PDB file of C-alpha atoms in Angstrom:
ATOM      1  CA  UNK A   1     -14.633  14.157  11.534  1.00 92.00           C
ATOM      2  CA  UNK A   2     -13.413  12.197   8.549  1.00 92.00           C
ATOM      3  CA  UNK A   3     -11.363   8.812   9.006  1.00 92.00           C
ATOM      4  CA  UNK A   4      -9.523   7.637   6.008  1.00 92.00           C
ATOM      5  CA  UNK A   5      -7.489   4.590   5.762  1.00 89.00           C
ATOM      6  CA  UNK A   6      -6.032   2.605   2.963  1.00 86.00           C
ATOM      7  CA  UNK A   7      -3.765  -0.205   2.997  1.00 83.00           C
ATOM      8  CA  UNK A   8      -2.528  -3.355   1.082  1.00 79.00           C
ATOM      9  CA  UNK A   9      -1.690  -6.808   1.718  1.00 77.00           C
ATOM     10  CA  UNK A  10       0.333  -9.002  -0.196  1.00 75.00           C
ATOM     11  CA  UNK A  11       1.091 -12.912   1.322  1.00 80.00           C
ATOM     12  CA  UNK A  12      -0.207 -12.047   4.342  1.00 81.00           C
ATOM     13  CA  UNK A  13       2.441  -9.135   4.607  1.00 81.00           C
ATOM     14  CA  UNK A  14       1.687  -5.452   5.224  1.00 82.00           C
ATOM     15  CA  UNK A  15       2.959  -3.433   2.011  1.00 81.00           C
ATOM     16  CA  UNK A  16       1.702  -0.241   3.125  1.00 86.00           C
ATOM     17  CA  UNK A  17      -1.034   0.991   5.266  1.00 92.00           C
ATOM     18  CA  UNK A  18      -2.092   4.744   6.487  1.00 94.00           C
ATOM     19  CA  UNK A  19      -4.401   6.711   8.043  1.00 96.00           C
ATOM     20  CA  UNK A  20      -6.198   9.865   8.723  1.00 97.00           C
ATOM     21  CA  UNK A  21      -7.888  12.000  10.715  1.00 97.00           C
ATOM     22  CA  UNK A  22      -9.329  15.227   9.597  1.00 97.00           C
ATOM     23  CA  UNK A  23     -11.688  17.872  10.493  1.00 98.00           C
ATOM     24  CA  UNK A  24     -14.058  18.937   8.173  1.00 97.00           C
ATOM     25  CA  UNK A  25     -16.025  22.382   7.775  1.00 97.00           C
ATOM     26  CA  UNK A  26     -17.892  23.477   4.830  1.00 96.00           C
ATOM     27  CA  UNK A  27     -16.511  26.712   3.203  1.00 97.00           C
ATOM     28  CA  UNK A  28     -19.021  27.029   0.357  1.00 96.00           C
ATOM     29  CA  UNK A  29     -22.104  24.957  -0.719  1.00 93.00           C
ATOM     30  CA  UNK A  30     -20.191  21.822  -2.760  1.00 96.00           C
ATOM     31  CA  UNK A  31     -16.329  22.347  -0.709  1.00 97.00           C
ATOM     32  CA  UNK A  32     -15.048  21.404   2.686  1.00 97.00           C
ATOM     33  CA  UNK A  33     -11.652  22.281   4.076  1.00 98.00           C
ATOM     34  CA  UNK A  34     -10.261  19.731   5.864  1.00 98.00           C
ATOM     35  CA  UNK A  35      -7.518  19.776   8.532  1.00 98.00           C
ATOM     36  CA  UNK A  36      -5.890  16.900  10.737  1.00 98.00           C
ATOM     37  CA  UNK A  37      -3.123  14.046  11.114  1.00 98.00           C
ATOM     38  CA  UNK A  38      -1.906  11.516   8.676  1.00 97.00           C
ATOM     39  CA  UNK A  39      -0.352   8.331  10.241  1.00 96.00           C
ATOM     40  CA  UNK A  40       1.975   6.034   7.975  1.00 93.00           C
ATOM     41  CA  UNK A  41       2.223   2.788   9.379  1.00 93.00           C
ATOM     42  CA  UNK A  42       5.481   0.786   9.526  1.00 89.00           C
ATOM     43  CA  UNK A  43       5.127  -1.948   7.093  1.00 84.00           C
ATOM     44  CA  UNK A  44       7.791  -4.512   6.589  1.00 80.00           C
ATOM     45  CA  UNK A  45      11.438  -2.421   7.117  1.00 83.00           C
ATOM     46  CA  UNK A  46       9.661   0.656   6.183  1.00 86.00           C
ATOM     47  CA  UNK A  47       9.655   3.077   9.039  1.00 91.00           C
ATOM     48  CA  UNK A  48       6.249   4.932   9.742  1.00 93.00           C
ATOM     49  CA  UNK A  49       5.905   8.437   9.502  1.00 94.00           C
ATOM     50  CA  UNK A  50       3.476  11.009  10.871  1.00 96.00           C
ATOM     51  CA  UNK A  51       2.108  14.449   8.975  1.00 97.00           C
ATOM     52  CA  UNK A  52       0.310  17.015   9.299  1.00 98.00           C
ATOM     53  CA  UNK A  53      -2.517  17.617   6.492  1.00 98.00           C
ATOM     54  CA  UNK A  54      -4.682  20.349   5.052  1.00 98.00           C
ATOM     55  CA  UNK A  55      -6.598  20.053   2.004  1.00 97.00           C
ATOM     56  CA  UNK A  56     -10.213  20.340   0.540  1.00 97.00           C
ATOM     57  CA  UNK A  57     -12.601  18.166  -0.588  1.00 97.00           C
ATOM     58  CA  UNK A  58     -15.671  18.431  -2.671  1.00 97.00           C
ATOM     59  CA  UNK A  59     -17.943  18.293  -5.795  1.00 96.00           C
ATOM     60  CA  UNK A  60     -16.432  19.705  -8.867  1.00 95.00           C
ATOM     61  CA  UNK A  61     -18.423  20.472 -12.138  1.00 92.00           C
ATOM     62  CA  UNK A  62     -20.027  17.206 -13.430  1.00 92.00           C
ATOM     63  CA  UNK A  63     -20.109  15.530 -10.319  1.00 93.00           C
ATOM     64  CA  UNK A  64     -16.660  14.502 -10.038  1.00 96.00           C
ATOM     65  CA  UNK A  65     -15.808  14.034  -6.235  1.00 97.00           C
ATOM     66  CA  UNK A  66     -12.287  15.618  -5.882  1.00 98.00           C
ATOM     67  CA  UNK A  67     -10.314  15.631  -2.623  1.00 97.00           C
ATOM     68  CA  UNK A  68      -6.820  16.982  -2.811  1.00 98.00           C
ATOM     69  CA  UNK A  69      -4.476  17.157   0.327  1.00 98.00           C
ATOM     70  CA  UNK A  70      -1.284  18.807   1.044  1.00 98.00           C
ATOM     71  CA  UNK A  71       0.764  17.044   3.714  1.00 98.00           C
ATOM     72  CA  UNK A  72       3.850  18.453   5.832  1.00 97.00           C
ATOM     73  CA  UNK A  73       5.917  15.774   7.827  1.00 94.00           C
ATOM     74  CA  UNK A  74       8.699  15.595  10.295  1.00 85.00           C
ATOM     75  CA  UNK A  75      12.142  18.099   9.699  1.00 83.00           C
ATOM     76  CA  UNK A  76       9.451  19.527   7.067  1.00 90.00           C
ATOM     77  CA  UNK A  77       9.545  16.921   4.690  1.00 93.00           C
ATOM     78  CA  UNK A  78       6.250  17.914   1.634  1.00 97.00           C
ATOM     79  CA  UNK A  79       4.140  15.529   0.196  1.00 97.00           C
ATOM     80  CA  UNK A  80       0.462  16.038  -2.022  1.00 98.00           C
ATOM     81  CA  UNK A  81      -2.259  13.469  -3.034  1.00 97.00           C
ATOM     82  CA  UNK A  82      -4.965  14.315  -5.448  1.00 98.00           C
ATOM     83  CA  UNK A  83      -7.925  11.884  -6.062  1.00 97.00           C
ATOM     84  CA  UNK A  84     -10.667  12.241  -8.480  1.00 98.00           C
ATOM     85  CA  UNK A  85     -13.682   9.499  -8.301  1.00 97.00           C
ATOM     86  CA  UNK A  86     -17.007   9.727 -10.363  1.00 97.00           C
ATOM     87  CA  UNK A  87     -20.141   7.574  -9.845  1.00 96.00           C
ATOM     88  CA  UNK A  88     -22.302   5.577 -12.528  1.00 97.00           C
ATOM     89  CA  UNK A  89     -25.306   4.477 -11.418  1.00 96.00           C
ATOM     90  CA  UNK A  90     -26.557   1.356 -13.303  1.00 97.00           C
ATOM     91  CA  UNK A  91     -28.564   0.731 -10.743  1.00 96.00           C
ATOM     92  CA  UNK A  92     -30.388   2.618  -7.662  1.00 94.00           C
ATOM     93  CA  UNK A  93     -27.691   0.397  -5.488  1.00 96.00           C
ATOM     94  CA  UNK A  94     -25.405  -0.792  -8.293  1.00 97.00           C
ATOM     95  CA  UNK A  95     -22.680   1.821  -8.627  1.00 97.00           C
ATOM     96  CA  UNK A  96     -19.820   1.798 -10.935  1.00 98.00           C
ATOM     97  CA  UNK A  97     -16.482   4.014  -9.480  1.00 97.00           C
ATOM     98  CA  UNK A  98     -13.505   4.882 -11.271  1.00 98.00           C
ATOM     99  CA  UNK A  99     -11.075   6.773  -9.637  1.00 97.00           C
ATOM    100  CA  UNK A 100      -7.817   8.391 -10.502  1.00 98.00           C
ATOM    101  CA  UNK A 101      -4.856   9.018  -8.235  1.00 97.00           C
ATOM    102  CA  UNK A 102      -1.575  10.941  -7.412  1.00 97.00           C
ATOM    103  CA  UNK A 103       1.095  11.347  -5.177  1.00 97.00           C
ATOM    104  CA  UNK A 104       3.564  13.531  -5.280  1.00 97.00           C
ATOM    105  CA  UNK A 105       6.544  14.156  -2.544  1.00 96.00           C
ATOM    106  CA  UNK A 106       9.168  16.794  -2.245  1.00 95.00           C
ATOM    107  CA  UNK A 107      12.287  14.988  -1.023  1.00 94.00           C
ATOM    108  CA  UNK A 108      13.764  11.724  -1.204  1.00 93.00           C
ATOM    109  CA  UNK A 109      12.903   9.492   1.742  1.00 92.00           C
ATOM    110  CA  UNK A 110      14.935   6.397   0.929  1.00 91.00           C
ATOM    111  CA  UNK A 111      14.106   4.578   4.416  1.00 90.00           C
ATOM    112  CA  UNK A 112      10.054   4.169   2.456  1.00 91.00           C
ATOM    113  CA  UNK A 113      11.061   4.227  -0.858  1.00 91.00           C
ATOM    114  CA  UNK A 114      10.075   7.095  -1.958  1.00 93.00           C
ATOM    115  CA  UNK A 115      11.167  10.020  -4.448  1.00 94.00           C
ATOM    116  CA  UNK A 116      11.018  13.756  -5.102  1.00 95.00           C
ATOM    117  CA  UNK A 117       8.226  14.475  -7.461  1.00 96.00           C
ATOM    118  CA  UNK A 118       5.465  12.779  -8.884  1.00 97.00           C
ATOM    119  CA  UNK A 119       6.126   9.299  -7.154  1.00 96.00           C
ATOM    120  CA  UNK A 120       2.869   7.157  -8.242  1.00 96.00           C
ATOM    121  CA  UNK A 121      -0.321   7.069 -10.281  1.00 98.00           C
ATOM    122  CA  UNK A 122      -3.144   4.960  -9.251  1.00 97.00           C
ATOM    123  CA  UNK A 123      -6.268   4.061 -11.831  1.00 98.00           C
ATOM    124  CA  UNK A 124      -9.117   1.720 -10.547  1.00 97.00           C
ATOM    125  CA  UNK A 125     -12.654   0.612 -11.342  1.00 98.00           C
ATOM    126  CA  UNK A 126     -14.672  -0.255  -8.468  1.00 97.00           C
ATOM    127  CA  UNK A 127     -18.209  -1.977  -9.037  1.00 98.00           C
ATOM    128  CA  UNK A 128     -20.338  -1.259  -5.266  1.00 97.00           C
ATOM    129  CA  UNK A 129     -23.494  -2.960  -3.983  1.00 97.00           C
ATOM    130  CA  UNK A 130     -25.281  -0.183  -1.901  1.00 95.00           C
ATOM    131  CA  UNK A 131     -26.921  -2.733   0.494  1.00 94.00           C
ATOM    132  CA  UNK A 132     -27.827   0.633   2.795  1.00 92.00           C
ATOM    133  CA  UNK A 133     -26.509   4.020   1.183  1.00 88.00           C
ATOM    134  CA  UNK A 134     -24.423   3.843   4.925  1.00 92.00           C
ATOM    135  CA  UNK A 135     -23.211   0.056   3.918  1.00 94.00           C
ATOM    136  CA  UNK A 136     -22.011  -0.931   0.559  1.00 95.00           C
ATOM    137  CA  UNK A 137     -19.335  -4.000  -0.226  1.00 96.00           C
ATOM    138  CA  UNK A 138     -17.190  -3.326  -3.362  1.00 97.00           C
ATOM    139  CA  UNK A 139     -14.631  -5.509  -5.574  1.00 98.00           C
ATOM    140  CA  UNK A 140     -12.671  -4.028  -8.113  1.00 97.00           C
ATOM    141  CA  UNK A 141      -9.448  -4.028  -9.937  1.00 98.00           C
ATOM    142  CA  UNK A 142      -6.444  -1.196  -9.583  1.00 95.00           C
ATOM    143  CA  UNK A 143      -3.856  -0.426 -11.543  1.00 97.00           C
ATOM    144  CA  UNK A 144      -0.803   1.334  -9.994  1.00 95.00           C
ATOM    145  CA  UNK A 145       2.647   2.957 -11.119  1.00 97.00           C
ATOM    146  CA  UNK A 146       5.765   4.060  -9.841  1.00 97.00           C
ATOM    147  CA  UNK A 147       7.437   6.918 -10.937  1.00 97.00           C
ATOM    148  CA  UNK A 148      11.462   8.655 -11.091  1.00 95.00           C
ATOM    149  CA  UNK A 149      12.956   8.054  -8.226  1.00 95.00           C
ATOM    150  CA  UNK A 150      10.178   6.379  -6.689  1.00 96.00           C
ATOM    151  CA  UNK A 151      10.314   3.796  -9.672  1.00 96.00           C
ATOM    152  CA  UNK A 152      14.077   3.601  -9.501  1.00 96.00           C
ATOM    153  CA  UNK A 153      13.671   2.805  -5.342  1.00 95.00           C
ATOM    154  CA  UNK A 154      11.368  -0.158  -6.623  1.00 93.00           C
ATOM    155  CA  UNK A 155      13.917  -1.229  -8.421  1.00 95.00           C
ATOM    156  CA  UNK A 156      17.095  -1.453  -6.526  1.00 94.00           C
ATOM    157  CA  UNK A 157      14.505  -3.621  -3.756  1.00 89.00           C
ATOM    158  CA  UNK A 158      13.825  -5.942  -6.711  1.00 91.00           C
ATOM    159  CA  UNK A 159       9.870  -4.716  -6.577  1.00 89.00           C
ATOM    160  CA  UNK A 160       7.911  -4.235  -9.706  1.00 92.00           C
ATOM    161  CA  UNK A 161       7.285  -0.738 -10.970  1.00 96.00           C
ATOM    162  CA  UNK A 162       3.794  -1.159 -11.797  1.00 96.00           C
ATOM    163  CA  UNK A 163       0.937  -3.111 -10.814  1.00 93.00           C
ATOM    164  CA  UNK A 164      -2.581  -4.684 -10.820  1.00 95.00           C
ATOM    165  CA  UNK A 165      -3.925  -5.672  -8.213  1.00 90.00           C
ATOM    166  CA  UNK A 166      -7.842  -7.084  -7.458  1.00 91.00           C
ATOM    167  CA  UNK A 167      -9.754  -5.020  -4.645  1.00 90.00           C
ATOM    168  CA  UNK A 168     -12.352  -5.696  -2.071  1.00 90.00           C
ATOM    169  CA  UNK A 169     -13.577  -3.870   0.714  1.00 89.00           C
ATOM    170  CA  UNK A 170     -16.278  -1.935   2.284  1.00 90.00           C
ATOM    171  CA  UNK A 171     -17.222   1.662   1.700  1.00 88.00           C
ATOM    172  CA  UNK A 172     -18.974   3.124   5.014  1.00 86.00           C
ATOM    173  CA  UNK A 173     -20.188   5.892   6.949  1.00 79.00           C
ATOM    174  CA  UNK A 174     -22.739   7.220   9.422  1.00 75.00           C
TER     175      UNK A 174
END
């Protein structure tokens, strides 16, 4: 069982927040395929949503840890997310993470602000203390843009189109 959640915060105001739950079996040494629910959370006056998701995630040639998702929500409504991360060790506990990401959606869904197509791009560097390899704090920076009608959504709410933002969290797992 894999739980994934993201979310961000900005003025003490939910901007967006999701999560998942998947089921995860192997299909070859390095690859899972993974199966399960995506919940979007209502944030602000942006309605949640709930999908369906399949997808696989694994370890592609040089180590880069891929995990790309296909998503189906309600009146059949298509969405994809690809994310590619790769670890530097400069240390046996000091990693260094960047990670590339995209999101892609095949209608308009106004009511979230999203658009048809590639709707945003996501670039970060994440610097992680393993304090346990099960328990390891992280700060970081993240860059993010909007794109098409996503990007042209933004704009009509008076948001910005792209974005850096300063991260901190907690990578875990048992």
């Amino acid at each position: 069982l894999w739980l994934k959640s993201e979310g961000g915060v900005l003025k003490g105001r939910t901007e967006e927040a999701d999560l998942e739950a998947l089921y995860s079996r192997a299909v070859t040494a390095f690859w899972d395929l993974q199966a399960g629910v995506r919940h979007d959370f209502r944030a602000g006056d942006k309605p949640a949503r709930e999908w369906a998701a399949v997808g696989l995630k694994g370890l592609a040639p040089y180590r880069f840890d891929v995990d790309a998702t296909a998503y189906v929500g309600t009146n059949g409504r298509p969405a994809a997310r690809v994310k590619a991360e790769y670890e530097v060790l400069l240390t046996q506990r000091l990693i260094l993470m960047p990670e590339l990401e995209f999101n892609a959606y095949g209608r308009n869904d106004a009511a979230r602000g999203l658009g048809s197509g590639l709707s945003d791009a996501g670039l970060a560097l994440r610097l992680r203390y393993e304090i346990r390899r099960e328990f390891a704090p992280y700060v970081g920076v993240r860059w993010t843009r909007k794109f098409g009608a996503t990007a042209d959504f933004a704009r009509q709410g008076g948001e910005a189109v792209q974005d850096t933002q300063w991260v901190l969290g907690l990578r875990s797992w048992w």
